Coordinates of C-alpha atoms and ligand atoms in Angstrom, one line a residue:
M729 CA 14.2 31.0 3.4
N730 CA 15.5 27.5 4.0
I731 CA 13.9 24.3 2.3
F732 CA 13.7 22.8 5.8
T733 CA 13.9 24.3 9.3
L734 CA 13.9 22.5 12.0
D735 CA 13.1 24.3 15.7
M736 CA 13.9 22.3 18.8
T737 CA 13.3 25.1 21.2
N738 CA 9.9 23.4 22.7
V739 CA 11.9 19.8 23.8
L740 CA 15.0 21.4 25.9
S741 CA 14.7 21.8 29.5
K742 CA 16.0 25.8 29.3
T743 CA 12.2 25.9 27.7
I744 CA 10.1 23.1 29.7
G745 CA 11.8 22.8 32.4
K746 CA 12.3 18.8 33.6
E747 CA 9.9 17.2 30.9
G748 CA 12.2 18.3 28.5
L749 CA 16.0 17.6 27.5
H750 CA 19.7 18.8 27.8
K751 CA 21.2 20.0 25.1
K752 CA 24.4 17.7 26.3
D753 CA 22.0 14.5 25.8
I754 CA 21.1 15.6 22.7
V755 CA 24.6 16.4 21.4
S756 CA 26.1 12.6 23.5
T757 CA 23.7 10.5 21.8
S758 CA 23.8 12.3 18.3
S759 CA 27.6 11.6 18.5
K760 CA 27.3 7.9 18.9
L761 CA 25.0 8.3 15.3
K762 CA 28.1 10.2 14.3
T763 CA 29.8 7.4 14.4
Y764 CA 27.7 5.1 13.1
N765 CA 26.9 7.1 10.6
K766 CA 30.5 6.9 9.3
T767 CA 30.4 3.1 8.7
L768 CA 26.5 3.4 7.9
W769 CA 27.5 4.8 4.2
D770 CA 30.5 2.5 3.7
A771 CA 27.6 0.0 3.6
P772 CA 24.5 1.3 3.2
Y773 CA 21.3 -0.6 3.4
P774 CA 19.7 -0.9 0.0
F775 CA 16.7 1.9 0.5
M776 CA 20.0 4.2 0.9
E777 CA 21.0 3.8 -2.8
L778 CA 18.1 4.3 -4.5
P779 CA 18.1 8.3 -5.4
S780 CA 21.6 7.8 -6.7
L781 CA 20.3 4.2 -8.9
M782 CA 17.2 5.8 -10.2
F783 CA 16.3 2.0 -10.4
Q784 CA 13.7 1.1 -13.2
F785 CA 13.5 4.8 -14.5
K786 CA 13.8 3.9 -18.6
E787 CA 11.4 0.9 -18.2
M788 CA 8.8 3.1 -16.0
G789 CA 9.4 5.3 -18.5
Q790 CA 8.4 3.3 -21.3
L791 CA 5.9 1.6 -19.7
A792 CA 4.2 4.7 -19.3
D793 CA 4.4 6.2 -22.5
T794 CA 2.5 2.7 -24.2
I795 CA -0.1 3.4 -21.2
K796 CA -0.5 7.0 -21.8
K797 CA -1.8 6.0 -26.0
K798 CA -4.8 3.7 -24.3
H799 CA -7.0 6.5 -22.8
I800 CA -6.6 5.4 -19.5
K801 CA -9.8 7.1 -17.3
N802 CA -8.8 5.1 -13.7
L803 CA -6.1 3.9 -12.2
V804 CA -7.0 1.3 -9.7
L805 CA -4.0 0.8 -7.8
L806 CA -4.0 -3.0 -5.6
G807 CA -1.7 -2.9 -2.6
I808 CA -1.3 -2.6 1.1
G809 CA 0.8 -1.1 3.9
G810 CA 3.8 0.0 2.2
S811 CA 3.0 -1.2 -1.2
S812 CA 0.3 1.4 -1.2
L813 CA 1.0 4.3 1.3
G814 CA 4.0 6.1 -1.0
T815 CA 1.5 6.4 -3.7
E816 CA -1.3 7.6 -1.7
T817 CA 1.3 10.1 0.2
I818 CA 2.4 11.9 -2.8
F819 CA -1.1 11.6 -4.6
H820 CA -2.4 13.6 -1.6
A821 CA 0.6 15.9 -2.0
L822 CA 1.2 16.6 -5.2
L823 CA -2.5 16.4 -6.7
H824 CA -5.2 18.0 -6.7
P825 CA -7.5 17.0 -3.5
F826 CA -10.5 16.8 -5.1
H827 CA -8.5 15.3 -8.4
N828 CA -11.5 12.7 -9.1
L829 CA -14.0 14.8 -8.8
H830 CA -13.8 16.8 -12.1
E831 CA -12.0 16.6 -15.3
D832 CA -11.0 20.1 -15.1
M833 CA -9.2 18.9 -11.8
R834 CA -7.3 16.3 -13.4
N835 CA -6.0 17.9 -16.0
G836 CA -6.4 14.8 -18.6
K837 CA -4.9 12.4 -15.9
P838 CA -7.0 9.1 -15.1
R839 CA -8.8 9.3 -11.6
Y840 CA -7.8 7.2 -9.1
F841 CA -8.6 4.5 -6.3
I842 CA -6.3 2.7 -4.1
L843 CA -7.5 -0.2 -2.8
D844 CA -5.8 -0.9 0.4
N845 CA -8.6 -2.5 2.1
I846 CA -10.5 -5.8 1.3
D847 CA -13.9 -4.5 2.7
P848 CA -16.2 -5.7 0.3
H849 CA -18.1 -2.2 0.5
K850 CA -15.2 -0.3 -0.8
M851 CA -14.4 -3.2 -3.5
N852 CA -18.2 -3.3 -4.8
R853 CA -18.4 0.5 -5.1
V854 CA -15.0 0.7 -7.2
I855 CA -16.4 -2.3 -9.4
E856 CA -19.3 -0.5 -10.1
I857 CA -17.3 2.5 -11.6
T858 CA -14.7 0.7 -13.3
E859 CA -17.3 -2.2 -15.1
K860 CA -18.7 0.9 -16.8
E861 CA -14.9 1.9 -18.2
K862 CA -14.1 -1.7 -18.4
D863 CA -11.5 -0.6 -21.8
N864 CA -10.1 2.5 -19.7
T865 CA -9.3 1.0 -16.7
L866 CA -5.8 0.4 -15.6
L867 CA -4.7 -2.0 -12.6
V868 CA -1.7 -1.9 -10.5
V869 CA -0.9 -4.5 -8.6
I870 CA 1.9 -4.0 -6.1
S871 CA 3.1 -6.6 -3.7
K872 CA 7.0 -7.1 -2.7
S873 CA 5.9 -10.7 -1.5
G874 CA 3.7 -11.0 -4.2
E875 CA 1.8 -13.4 -1.8
T876 CA -0.5 -11.2 0.3
P877 CA -3.9 -12.5 0.6
E878 CA -5.5 -9.1 0.2
T879 CA -3.8 -8.1 -2.7
I880 CA -4.1 -11.2 -4.8
S881 CA -8.0 -11.8 -3.7
Q882 CA -8.3 -8.0 -5.2
F883 CA -6.7 -8.9 -8.4
M884 CA -8.5 -12.4 -8.5
I885 CA -11.8 -10.2 -8.5
L886 CA -10.9 -7.6 -10.9
K887 CA -9.5 -10.1 -13.5
E888 CA -12.9 -11.9 -13.6
T889 CA -14.7 -8.5 -13.5
L890 CA -12.8 -6.5 -16.1
G891 CA -10.5 -9.7 -17.2
K892 CA -13.2 -10.7 -20.0
E893 CA -13.1 -7.2 -22.1
K894 CA -10.4 -7.3 -25.0
N895 CA -6.8 -6.7 -24.3
F896 CA -7.3 -6.8 -20.5
R897 CA -3.3 -7.7 -20.2
D898 CA -2.1 -4.6 -21.5
R899 CA -4.2 -2.9 -19.1
V900 CA -2.4 -4.6 -16.4
V901 CA 1.2 -3.7 -14.8
I902 CA 2.4 -6.0 -11.5
I903 CA 5.1 -4.7 -9.1
T904 CA 6.6 -7.6 -7.8
D905 CA 9.8 -9.5 -6.6
K906 CA 12.1 -10.0 -9.4
N907 CA 12.5 -13.8 -8.2
K908 CA 9.5 -15.2 -6.5
G909 CA 6.1 -15.4 -5.3
I910 CA 2.3 -15.9 -6.4
L911 CA 2.2 -12.7 -8.5
K912 CA 5.9 -13.4 -10.8
E913 CA 4.2 -16.7 -11.5
I914 CA 1.1 -15.0 -12.6
V915 CA 3.5 -12.8 -14.8
D916 CA 5.4 -15.9 -16.1
K917 CA 2.3 -17.1 -16.9
E918 CA 0.0 -14.5 -18.0
G919 CA 2.7 -12.0 -19.9
Y920 CA 1.9 -9.3 -17.6
A921 CA 4.0 -6.1 -18.3
V922 CA 5.7 -5.9 -15.1
L923 CA 8.3 -3.7 -12.8
N924 CA 10.5 -5.0 -9.7
V925 CA 10.7 -4.2 -6.3
P926 CA 14.9 -4.1 -5.9
E927 CA 16.1 -6.9 -3.8
G928 CA 16.7 -5.9 -0.5
V929 CA 14.1 -2.8 0.1
G930 CA 11.2 -3.7 2.4
G931 CA 8.1 -2.3 1.6
R932 CA 8.1 0.9 3.9
F933 CA 11.0 1.9 2.7
S934 CA 10.1 1.3 -1.3
V935 CA 8.5 4.8 -2.2
L936 CA 11.2 5.6 -4.5
T937 CA 11.2 2.5 -5.9
P938 CA 7.9 1.9 -8.9
V939 CA 6.1 1.0 -5.9
G940 CA 5.5 4.3 -5.1
L941 CA 7.4 6.0 -8.4
F942 CA 5.3 4.4 -11.2
P943 CA 1.4 5.4 -10.4
S944 CA 3.1 8.6 -9.8
L945 CA 4.2 8.7 -13.4
V946 CA 1.4 7.4 -14.7
M947 CA -0.7 10.3 -12.8
G948 CA 2.1 12.6 -14.9
I949 CA 3.9 13.7 -11.3
D950 CA 7.7 14.8 -12.1
I951 CA 9.0 11.5 -10.4
D952 CA 12.8 13.1 -11.3
E953 CA 11.9 15.9 -8.9
I954 CA 10.9 13.5 -6.1
V955 CA 14.4 11.8 -6.8
N956 CA 16.4 14.5 -6.7
G957 CA 15.0 15.9 -3.6
A958 CA 15.9 12.6 -1.9
K959 CA 19.0 12.8 -3.2
D960 CA 20.3 16.0 -1.8
M961 CA 18.9 15.0 1.3
A962 CA 21.1 11.4 1.0
A963 CA 23.8 14.0 0.7
H964 CA 23.0 16.4 3.4
I965 CA 23.0 13.5 6.0
R966 CA 25.9 12.0 4.5
E967 CA 28.1 14.9 4.8
K968 CA 27.1 17.3 7.2
P969 CA 28.7 17.7 10.6
Y970 CA 26.1 16.0 13.5
K971 CA 25.1 19.0 15.4
E972 CA 23.8 20.2 12.1
N973 CA 22.7 16.7 10.9
M974 CA 19.0 16.8 10.5
A975 CA 18.2 13.4 10.8
I976 CA 20.6 12.6 13.3
T977 CA 19.2 15.0 15.3
L978 CA 15.8 14.3 14.9
A979 CA 16.5 10.5 15.5
S980 CA 18.3 12.1 18.8
I981 CA 15.4 13.8 19.7
L982 CA 12.5 11.0 19.6
Y983 CA 14.6 8.4 21.2
L984 CA 15.6 10.3 24.4
M985 CA 12.3 11.7 24.5
E986 CA 10.5 7.9 24.6
R987 CA 13.1 7.0 26.8
K988 CA 12.5 9.7 29.3
G989 CA 8.7 7.9 29.0
K990 CA 7.0 10.3 25.9
H991 CA 5.6 6.9 24.8
I992 CA 3.2 8.6 22.8
H993 CA 4.5 10.3 19.3
V994 CA 2.0 12.5 18.0
I995 CA 2.5 13.6 14.4
M996 CA 0.8 16.6 13.4
P997 CA 1.3 18.5 10.4
Y998 CA -0.5 21.8 10.0
C999 CA -0.8 21.1 6.3
E1000 CA -3.5 19.4 4.5
R1001 CA -1.1 18.2 1.7
L1002 CA 1.0 16.5 4.3
S1003 CA -1.7 13.8 5.6
G1004 CA -0.8 11.7 3.8
F1005 CA 2.8 11.7 4.5
A1006 CA 1.2 11.4 8.5
D1007 CA -0.1 7.8 8.0
W1008 CA 3.0 7.1 6.1
F1009 CA 5.4 8.1 8.5
R1010 CA 3.2 6.3 10.8
Q1011 CA 3.6 2.8 9.6
L1012 CA 7.3 3.8 9.0
E1013 CA 7.8 4.2 12.6
A1014 CA 5.4 1.3 14.0
E1015 CA 6.4 -1.7 11.9
S1016 CA 9.9 -0.8 12.1
L1017 CA 10.4 0.1 15.5
G1018 CA 7.9 -1.8 17.5
K1019 CA 10.0 -4.7 18.5
N1020 CA 11.3 -6.0 21.6
H1021 CA 8.8 -4.3 23.9
L1022 CA 10.5 -1.1 22.7
G1023 CA 9.3 1.8 20.0
A1024 CA 7.0 4.8 20.7
T1025 CA 3.4 4.9 19.8
P1026 CA 3.1 7.4 16.7
L1027 CA -0.3 8.9 16.6
K1028 CA -2.0 11.1 13.7
S1029 CA -3.4 14.5 14.6
M1030 CA -4.2 17.1 11.9
G1031 CA -3.5 20.9 12.5
V1032 CA -6.4 22.6 13.1
T1033 CA -8.8 20.1 13.0
D1034 CA -7.9 17.5 16.0
Q1035 CA -7.7 21.1 18.0
H1036 CA -11.0 20.7 18.4
S1037 CA -10.6 16.8 19.1
Q1038 CA -7.5 15.7 20.7
L1039 CA -5.2 18.9 21.8
Q1040 CA -6.8 18.9 25.1
L1041 CA -5.7 15.2 26.0
Y1042 CA -2.0 16.5 24.6
V1043 CA -2.3 19.8 26.8
E1044 CA -3.9 18.4 30.1
G1045 CA -3.9 14.6 29.6
P1046 CA -1.1 12.4 31.0
K1047 CA 2.6 13.5 30.4
D1048 CA 3.4 10.4 27.7
K1049 CA 3.7 12.0 24.5
C1050 CA 6.3 14.1 22.3
I1051 CA 4.7 16.2 19.3
M1052 CA 6.3 16.6 15.8
F1053 CA 4.5 19.3 14.3
L1054 CA 5.3 19.6 10.3
Y1055 CA 4.0 23.3 9.2
S1056 CA 3.7 24.6 5.9
A1057 CA 1.2 27.1 4.1
Q1058 CA 1.6 28.9 0.9
E1059 CA -1.8 29.9 -0.3
K1060 CA -3.7 33.1 0.8
R1061 CA -7.7 33.4 0.9
L1062 CA -8.9 37.1 2.6
I1063 CA -11.5 36.9 5.0
P1064 CA -14.2 39.7 3.9
R1065 CA -15.9 42.1 6.5
S1066 CA -19.0 40.4 5.9
F1067 CA -20.9 40.9 9.3
S1068 CA -19.4 44.2 10.0
Y1069 CA -22.3 44.8 12.5
I1070 CA -20.6 42.1 14.4
E1071 CA -17.8 43.8 16.7
S1072 CA -17.1 40.4 18.3
I1073 CA -15.2 39.3 14.4
D1074 CA -13.6 42.1 14.0
Y1075 CA -10.2 40.3 14.4
L1076 CA -11.5 38.5 11.8
G1077 CA -12.7 40.6 8.9
G1078 CA -9.8 41.8 6.1
K1079 CA -7.6 39.2 7.6
D1080 CA -6.2 36.2 5.9
L1081 CA -7.1 33.1 6.1
K1082 CA -3.5 32.1 6.0
D1083 CA -2.8 34.2 9.1
L1084 CA -5.6 32.5 11.2
F1085 CA -4.3 28.8 10.5
Y1086 CA -0.5 30.3 11.5
A1087 CA -1.8 32.2 14.6
E1088 CA -3.8 29.0 15.4
F1089 CA -0.2 26.8 15.0
I1090 CA 1.5 28.7 17.1
G1091 CA -1.6 29.5 19.8
T1092 CA -1.3 25.3 20.0
R1093 CA 2.3 25.2 20.1
L1094 CA 2.4 27.5 22.7
S1095 CA -0.2 26.1 24.5
L1096 CA 1.4 22.8 25.3
T1097 CA 4.5 24.9 25.6
E1098 CA 2.9 26.5 29.1
A1099 CA 1.7 23.1 29.9
K1100 CA 5.1 21.9 29.8
R1101 CA 4.3 19.5 26.6
P1102 CA 7.7 18.4 24.4
N1103 CA 7.0 19.6 21.2
F1104 CA 9.4 20.3 18.3
T1105 CA 8.4 21.8 14.5
L1106 CA 9.7 21.1 10.8
Q1107 CA 8.8 23.8 8.9
L1108 CA 8.5 23.2 5.0
E1109 CA 8.9 26.4 3.0
N1110 CA 6.9 24.7 0.2
I1111 CA 4.8 21.1 -0.6
N1112 CA 6.8 19.8 -4.2
G1113 CA 7.9 17.0 -5.3
Y1114 CA 11.7 17.6 -4.5
N1115 CA 10.6 18.8 -1.0
L1116 CA 8.7 15.5 -0.7
G1117 CA 11.3 13.0 -1.8
A1118 CA 13.9 15.0 0.7
L1119 CA 11.3 14.4 3.8
F1120 CA 10.7 10.7 3.0
F1121 CA 14.2 10.4 2.9
L1122 CA 14.8 12.2 5.6
Y1123 CA 12.4 10.0 7.6
E1124 CA 13.5 6.5 6.0
M1125 CA 17.3 8.0 7.5
V1126 CA 15.7 8.5 11.3
I1127 CA 13.9 5.4 11.4
T1128 CA 17.3 3.6 10.5
Y1129 CA 19.2 5.9 12.9
L1130 CA 16.3 4.9 15.8
G1131 CA 16.8 1.2 14.4
Y1132 CA 20.3 1.6 15.5
L1133 CA 20.1 3.1 18.7
Y1134 CA 16.9 0.6 20.2
N1135 CA 19.4 -2.3 19.1
V1136 CA 16.6 -3.3 17.0
N1137 CA 16.2 -4.6 13.5
A1138 CA 14.2 -2.0 11.8
F1139 CA 13.8 -3.6 8.7
D1140 CA 11.8 -6.7 9.4
Q1141 CA 7.8 -7.3 10.8
P1142 CA 7.6 -10.4 12.6
G1143 CA 4.7 -9.2 14.7
V1144 CA 2.7 -8.9 11.8
E1145 CA 3.6 -13.0 10.1
L1146 CA 1.8 -14.3 12.7
G1147 CA -1.6 -13.0 12.0
K1148 CA -1.2 -13.4 8.0
I1149 CA -0.4 -17.2 9.0
Y1150 CA -3.6 -17.4 11.0
T1151 CA -6.0 -15.5 8.0
K1152 CA -4.4 -17.7 5.9
A1153 CA -4.9 -21.0 8.0
L1154 CA -8.7 -19.8 8.5
M1155 CA -9.4 -19.1 4.9
G1156 CA -8.5 -22.9 4.6
K1157 CA -4.8 -22.9 3.5
K1158 CA -4.1 -26.8 2.7
D1159 CA -0.5 -26.9 4.9
L1160 CA -1.5 -24.8 7.9
V1161 CA -3.1 -27.8 9.6
K1162 CA -1.7 -26.6 13.3
E1163 CA -2.6 -23.4 12.7
R1164 CA -6.4 -24.2 12.0
K1165 CA -6.4 -26.3 14.9
T1166 CA -5.2 -23.2 16.9
T1167 CA -7.8 -20.7 15.0
N1168 CA -10.7 -23.0 15.8
R1169 CA -10.1 -23.4 19.6
A1170 CA -9.8 -19.6 19.7
L1171 CA -13.1 -19.4 17.8
S1172 CA -15.1 -22.1 19.9
N1173 CA -13.4 -20.3 23.0
S1174 CA -15.2 -16.8 22.3
K1175 CA -18.1 -17.2 24.8
T1176 CA -17.8 -14.0 27.3
L1177 CA -20.3 -12.1 24.7
I1178 CA -22.8 -9.5 25.8
S1179 CA -25.4 -9.3 22.8
F1180 CA -28.0 -5.9 22.0
Ligands
LIG1898 O1 6.7 -2.6 5.0 C1 6.2 -3.7 4.8 O2 7.2 -4.5 4.4 C2 4.6 -4.2 4.7 O3 4.2 -2.9 5.2 C3 4.1 -4.5 3.2 O4 4.1 -3.4 2.4 C4 2.8 -5.0 3.3 O5 2.7 -5.9 4.6 C5 2.1 -5.6 1.9 O6 3.0 -6.4 1.9 P1 3.4 -6.9 0.2 O7 4.0 -5.8 -0.3 O8 4.7 -7.9 0.2 O9 2.0 -7.7 -0.2

């Protein structure tokens, strides 16, 4: 079986009529990307070079070896957005789903806590756990800018609660920009171990740098395998003729679908282990392309769970969605013939849960197709580090091509920056006097309230 198989039958007008795409339109958009692809690899974006660069692999290995000797029981990752979602995706896909519950499931590896939110409720619970094991808790603080208030404030809190312990400094790793930012200033002053985000690689494109790979290495994940998958996918994308090129074809479909009014892009894995990937992709697509009033809205749904929550809307609601299925199932579990006296469940007894999972996927896909709702499927023969690396790289390239087609800069996020400034102003950052006036005015204007 192929490692990935893309089935686009159900986006074609041949299958779903006028809601679908003509093959010639896909070919014409793809051929534009073919021309772009040629020049792109001559002057690649920095993230495209990561698979062959293996940035700081040696430093990561040395640091992970030192850490191994410290009998770490908890890895606490501080980071948000592109600084945490890649790691979360890898952990979801490659670690035991109940990793933290029991040592048997962890196989000697630390528990992990990813603090990608600052709700004090979660922070306080993590403090309660780690306070009891201060000597065995590793903090990995990740921020490319080194300035993100969520991450810095978490670090300030945990330094206070864990930092009085002997050798605290040896149990902190900072991942940040090499040349600038508050975190760098802290590293220079306090001497924590440091790894870097390479120049020109933005947060959401940084999973194949220490940002996503160092925490993975600490958890015993084979990061070479991840990078090898990305490297082979890069070769596919660079070399394959455009009609057989997975990234070019996917980008063309997503672009044409959105231009046709399918403004909502549902990513629906039938694979629990890709639940994190859907979150990672959601950020990548939204933050990279949501510009100049363009871009589709990515929506995450999980098969089969959301068949019982969202599917009604997808089949009979507005015709504004294109559904991307990711399917992968390997393990089996026999459904025994329990309750054999009930005839109506005969069809389940003796079958396999994997077959039911597949039947539910096919049933859902068929119901969407019959309702003329465009959908396509990327099937993965297995979930492992290699395939995950290939998947990351594939979608990073899809987004890069979409940026080109939309003519937007896929690598900045100006819409996020203003909210950050207002947050800092509200919190009293000294130099933001004008912004504070705006926030105070907005707060005093909130008069349309209903109370209960
Ligand atoms: O993709 C991005 O650039 C963002 O999502 C960032 O990763 C996020 O805002 C966190 O920024 P930083 O890594 O600078 O703390």
